[in-house]
Amino acid sequence: QLKLVESGGGLVQPGESLRLSCIVAGGTVDHHDIGWFRQAPGKEREGVACVSRNGIDTKYVGSVNTRFIITRDNYRGTVLLQMTALQPEDTAVYYCAAAESHAAITCAPSDYGYWGQGTQVTVSS
């Protein structure tokens, strides 16, 4: 059974950066697509950035593709989300999730079956 643990969240000012880390353990990491998702208060959980099992294919959702970068290291079992130019609308709980690998990378929450507990990101002046 895969276990995912997120870290790196916190309180930052608009325009600043954060790097989130996800440690994936308990299974064959390189058989799974990994994604970052977020949920703001009163909103549905949404995809942010996802990466294929081999790290080659990525998918970004919405406006984050010019500000966020997702990378993975299967040897270390880690997936990083580097976030720059953060804005108040990026405030949310950020989750790391894993899915059995798909033919094409997907970043829909319903396609992911293994979830971490989340880490809070707050962007405020």
PDB file of C-alpha atoms in Angstrom:
ATOM      1  CA  GLN A   1       0.000   0.000   0.000  1.00  0.00           C
ATOM      2  CA  LEU A   2       1.462   3.323  -1.020  1.00  0.00           C
ATOM      3  CA  LYS A   3       1.927   5.982   1.617  1.00  0.00           C
ATOM      4  CA  LEU A   4       2.438   9.628   0.722  1.00  0.00           C
ATOM      5  CA  VAL A   5       3.635  12.334   3.094  1.00  0.00           C
ATOM      6  CA  GLU A   6       3.729  16.013   2.161  1.00  0.00           C
ATOM      7  CA  SER A   7       5.852  18.765   3.665  1.00  0.00           C
ATOM      8  CA  GLY A   8       6.988  22.293   2.894  1.00  0.00           C
ATOM      9  CA  GLY A   9       3.827  24.305   3.298  1.00  0.00           C
ATOM     10  CA  GLY A  10       3.681  27.562   5.190  1.00  0.00           C
ATOM     11  CA  LEU A  11       2.780  31.240   5.208  1.00  0.00           C
ATOM     12  CA  VAL A  12       4.361  33.450   2.555  1.00  0.00           C
ATOM     13  CA  GLN A  13       3.767  36.898   1.104  1.00  0.00           C
ATOM     14  CA  PRO A  14       2.509  37.476  -2.450  1.00  0.00           C
ATOM     15  CA  GLY A  15       5.286  37.066  -4.986  1.00  0.00           C
ATOM     16  CA  GLU A  16       7.319  34.692  -2.832  1.00  0.00           C
ATOM     17  CA  SER A  17       8.174  31.050  -3.479  1.00  0.00           C
ATOM     18  CA  LEU A  18       7.711  27.702  -1.752  1.00  0.00           C
ATOM     19  CA  ARG A  19       8.818  24.182  -2.493  1.00  0.00           C
ATOM     20  CA  LEU A  20       6.558  21.322  -1.513  1.00  0.00           C
ATOM     21  CA  SER A  21       7.928  17.806  -1.079  1.00  0.00           C
ATOM     22  CA  CYS A  22       6.122  14.500  -1.258  1.00  0.00           C
ATOM     23  CA  ILE A  23       7.737  11.302  -0.034  1.00  0.00           C
ATOM     24  CA  VAL A  24       6.245   8.171  -1.584  1.00  0.00           C
ATOM     25  CA  ALA A  25       6.840   4.833   0.124  1.00  0.00           C
ATOM     26  CA  GLY A  26       5.420   1.365   0.517  1.00  0.00           C
ATOM     27  CA  GLY A  27       5.112   0.346  -3.108  1.00  0.00           C
ATOM     28  CA  THR A  28       6.630   0.458  -6.566  1.00  0.00           C
ATOM     29  CA  VAL A  29       6.949   4.196  -7.004  1.00  0.00           C
ATOM     30  CA  ASP A  30       7.877   4.093 -10.678  1.00  0.00           C
ATOM     31  CA  HIS A  31       4.631   2.283 -11.539  1.00  0.00           C
ATOM     32  CA  HIS A  32       2.566   5.291 -10.519  1.00  0.00           C
ATOM     33  CA  ASP A  33       1.755   8.694 -11.866  1.00  0.00           C
ATOM     34  CA  ILE A  34       2.047  11.322  -9.125  1.00  0.00           C
ATOM     35  CA  GLY A  35       0.174  14.579  -8.844  1.00  0.00           C
ATOM     36  CA  TRP A  36      -0.230  17.647  -6.706  1.00  0.00           C
ATOM     37  CA  PHE A  37      -3.744  18.835  -5.972  1.00  0.00           C
ATOM     38  CA  ARG A  38      -5.199  21.598  -3.842  1.00  0.00           C
ATOM     39  CA  GLN A  39      -8.406  22.444  -2.075  1.00  0.00           C
ATOM     40  CA  ALA A  40      -9.330  25.925  -0.963  1.00  0.00           C
ATOM     41  CA  PRO A  41     -12.060  26.546   1.645  1.00  0.00           C
ATOM     42  CA  GLY A  42     -15.483  26.095   0.108  1.00  0.00           C
ATOM     43  CA  LYS A  43     -14.105  24.817  -3.181  1.00  0.00           C
ATOM     44  CA  GLU A  44     -13.665  21.420  -4.758  1.00  0.00           C
ATOM     45  CA  ARG A  45     -10.314  19.716  -4.888  1.00  0.00           C
ATOM     46  CA  GLU A  46      -8.523  20.515  -8.131  1.00  0.00           C
ATOM     47  CA  GLY A  47      -5.467  19.307  -9.972  1.00  0.00           C
ATOM     48  CA  VAL A  48      -2.386  21.503  -9.967  1.00  0.00           C
ATOM     49  CA  ALA A  49       0.441  19.560 -11.605  1.00  0.00           C
ATOM     50  CA  CYS A  50       0.971  15.903 -12.414  1.00  0.00           C
ATOM     51  CA  VAL A  51       3.896  13.839 -13.679  1.00  0.00           C
ATOM     52  CA  SER A  52       4.050  10.456 -15.364  1.00  0.00           C
ATOM     53  CA  ARG A  53       5.748   7.499 -13.744  1.00  0.00           C
ATOM     54  CA  ASN A  54       8.956   7.997 -15.701  1.00  0.00           C
ATOM     55  CA  GLY A  55       9.000  11.761 -15.154  1.00  0.00           C
ATOM     56  CA  ILE A  56       8.840  12.556 -18.859  1.00  0.00           C
ATOM     57  CA  ASP A  57       5.253  13.729 -19.252  1.00  0.00           C
ATOM     58  CA  THR A  58       3.801  16.514 -17.163  1.00  0.00           C
ATOM     59  CA  LYS A  59       0.432  18.236 -17.031  1.00  0.00           C
ATOM     60  CA  TYR A  60      -0.307  21.589 -15.448  1.00  0.00           C
ATOM     61  CA  VAL A  61      -3.770  22.921 -14.755  1.00  0.00           C
ATOM     62  CA  GLY A  62      -4.825  26.513 -15.246  1.00  0.00           C
ATOM     63  CA  SER A  63      -2.423  29.395 -14.752  1.00  0.00           C
ATOM     64  CA  VAL A  64       0.168  27.520 -12.727  1.00  0.00           C
ATOM     65  CA  ASN A  65       2.114  26.275 -15.755  1.00  0.00           C
ATOM     66  CA  THR A  66       4.130  29.486 -15.902  1.00  0.00           C
ATOM     67  CA  ARG A  67       4.818  29.543 -12.146  1.00  0.00           C
ATOM     68  CA  PHE A  68       4.993  25.942 -10.860  1.00  0.00           C
ATOM     69  CA  ILE A  69       7.303  23.080 -11.782  1.00  0.00           C
ATOM     70  CA  ILE A  70       6.796  19.443 -10.829  1.00  0.00           C
ATOM     71  CA  THR A  71       9.692  17.006 -10.740  1.00  0.00           C
ATOM     72  CA  ARG A  72      10.222  13.500  -9.413  1.00  0.00           C
ATOM     73  CA  ASP A  73      13.107  11.324  -8.299  1.00  0.00           C
ATOM     74  CA  ASN A  74      12.082   7.669  -8.373  1.00  0.00           C
ATOM     75  CA  TYR A  75      15.316   6.554  -6.749  1.00  0.00           C
ATOM     76  CA  ARG A  76      14.622   8.686  -3.691  1.00  0.00           C
ATOM     77  CA  GLY A  77      10.859   8.286  -3.906  1.00  0.00           C
ATOM     78  CA  THR A  78      10.243  12.024  -3.890  1.00  0.00           C
ATOM     79  CA  VAL A  79       8.099  14.405  -5.919  1.00  0.00           C
ATOM     80  CA  LEU A  80       8.667  18.136  -5.662  1.00  0.00           C
ATOM     81  CA  LEU A  81       6.453  21.080  -6.537  1.00  0.00           C
ATOM     82  CA  GLN A  82       8.422  24.292  -6.921  1.00  0.00           C
ATOM     83  CA  MET A  83       6.032  27.231  -6.696  1.00  0.00           C
ATOM     84  CA  THR A  84       7.035  30.770  -7.589  1.00  0.00           C
ATOM     85  CA  ALA A  85       5.217  34.112  -7.775  1.00  0.00           C
ATOM     86  CA  LEU A  86       2.611  32.880  -5.322  1.00  0.00           C
ATOM     87  CA  GLN A  87      -0.674  34.765  -5.125  1.00  0.00           C
ATOM     88  CA  PRO A  88      -3.442  34.842  -2.508  1.00  0.00           C
ATOM     89  CA  GLU A  89      -5.596  32.677  -4.792  1.00  0.00           C
ATOM     90  CA  ASP A  90      -2.994  29.914  -4.412  1.00  0.00           C
ATOM     91  CA  THR A  91      -3.957  29.596  -0.746  1.00  0.00           C
ATOM     92  CA  ALA A  92      -5.180  26.052  -0.124  1.00  0.00           C
ATOM     93  CA  VAL A  93      -4.349  22.714   1.380  1.00  0.00           C
ATOM     94  CA  TYR A  94      -2.018  20.980  -1.067  1.00  0.00           C
ATOM     95  CA  TYR A  95      -2.171  17.214  -1.446  1.00  0.00           C
ATOM     96  CA  CYS A  96       0.127  14.715  -3.075  1.00  0.00           C
ATOM     97  CA  ALA A  97      -1.544  11.710  -4.710  1.00  0.00           C
ATOM     98  CA  ALA A  98      -0.615   8.624  -6.720  1.00  0.00           C
ATOM     99  CA  ALA A  99      -2.389   6.692  -9.450  1.00  0.00           C
ATOM    100  CA  GLU A 100      -1.752   3.487 -11.339  1.00  0.00           C
ATOM    101  CA  SER A 101      -0.024   4.699 -14.464  1.00  0.00           C
ATOM    102  CA  HIS A 102      -2.286   5.762 -17.326  1.00  0.00           C
ATOM    103  CA  ALA A 103      -1.526   5.703 -21.041  1.00  0.00           C
ATOM    104  CA  ALA A 104      -1.785   9.496 -21.020  1.00  0.00           C
ATOM    105  CA  ILE A 105      -1.022  11.620 -17.976  1.00  0.00           C
ATOM    106  CA  THR A 106      -4.145  12.782 -16.185  1.00  0.00           C
ATOM    107  CA  CYS A 107      -4.540  15.400 -13.480  1.00  0.00           C
ATOM    108  CA  ALA A 108      -8.132  14.702 -12.500  1.00  0.00           C
ATOM    109  CA  PRO A 109      -8.520  13.996  -8.765  1.00  0.00           C
ATOM    110  CA  SER A 110     -10.955  11.148  -9.469  1.00  0.00           C
ATOM    111  CA  ASP A 111      -8.181   9.230 -11.257  1.00  0.00           C
ATOM    112  CA  TYR A 112      -5.966   9.125  -8.164  1.00  0.00           C
ATOM    113  CA  GLY A 113      -6.480   6.554  -5.445  1.00  0.00           C
ATOM    114  CA  TYR A 114      -3.681   7.123  -2.945  1.00  0.00           C
ATOM    115  CA  TRP A 115      -3.586  10.400  -1.032  1.00  0.00           C
ATOM    116  CA  GLY A 116      -1.444  12.125   1.537  1.00  0.00           C
ATOM    117  CA  GLN A 117      -2.758  14.151   4.461  1.00  0.00           C
ATOM    118  CA  GLY A 118      -2.029  17.525   2.915  1.00  0.00           C
ATOM    119  CA  THR A 119       0.027  20.585   3.759  1.00  0.00           C
ATOM    120  CA  GLN A 120      -1.329  24.118   4.184  1.00  0.00           C
ATOM    121  CA  VAL A 121      -0.098  26.898   1.920  1.00  0.00           C
ATOM    122  CA  THR A 122      -1.188  30.423   2.827  1.00  0.00           C
ATOM    123  CA  VAL A 123      -0.312  33.440   0.705  1.00  0.00           C
ATOM    124  CA  SER A 124      -1.076  36.678   2.473  1.00  0.00           C
ATOM    125  CA  SER A 125       0.433  40.072   3.108  1.00  0.00           C
TER     126      SER A 125
END
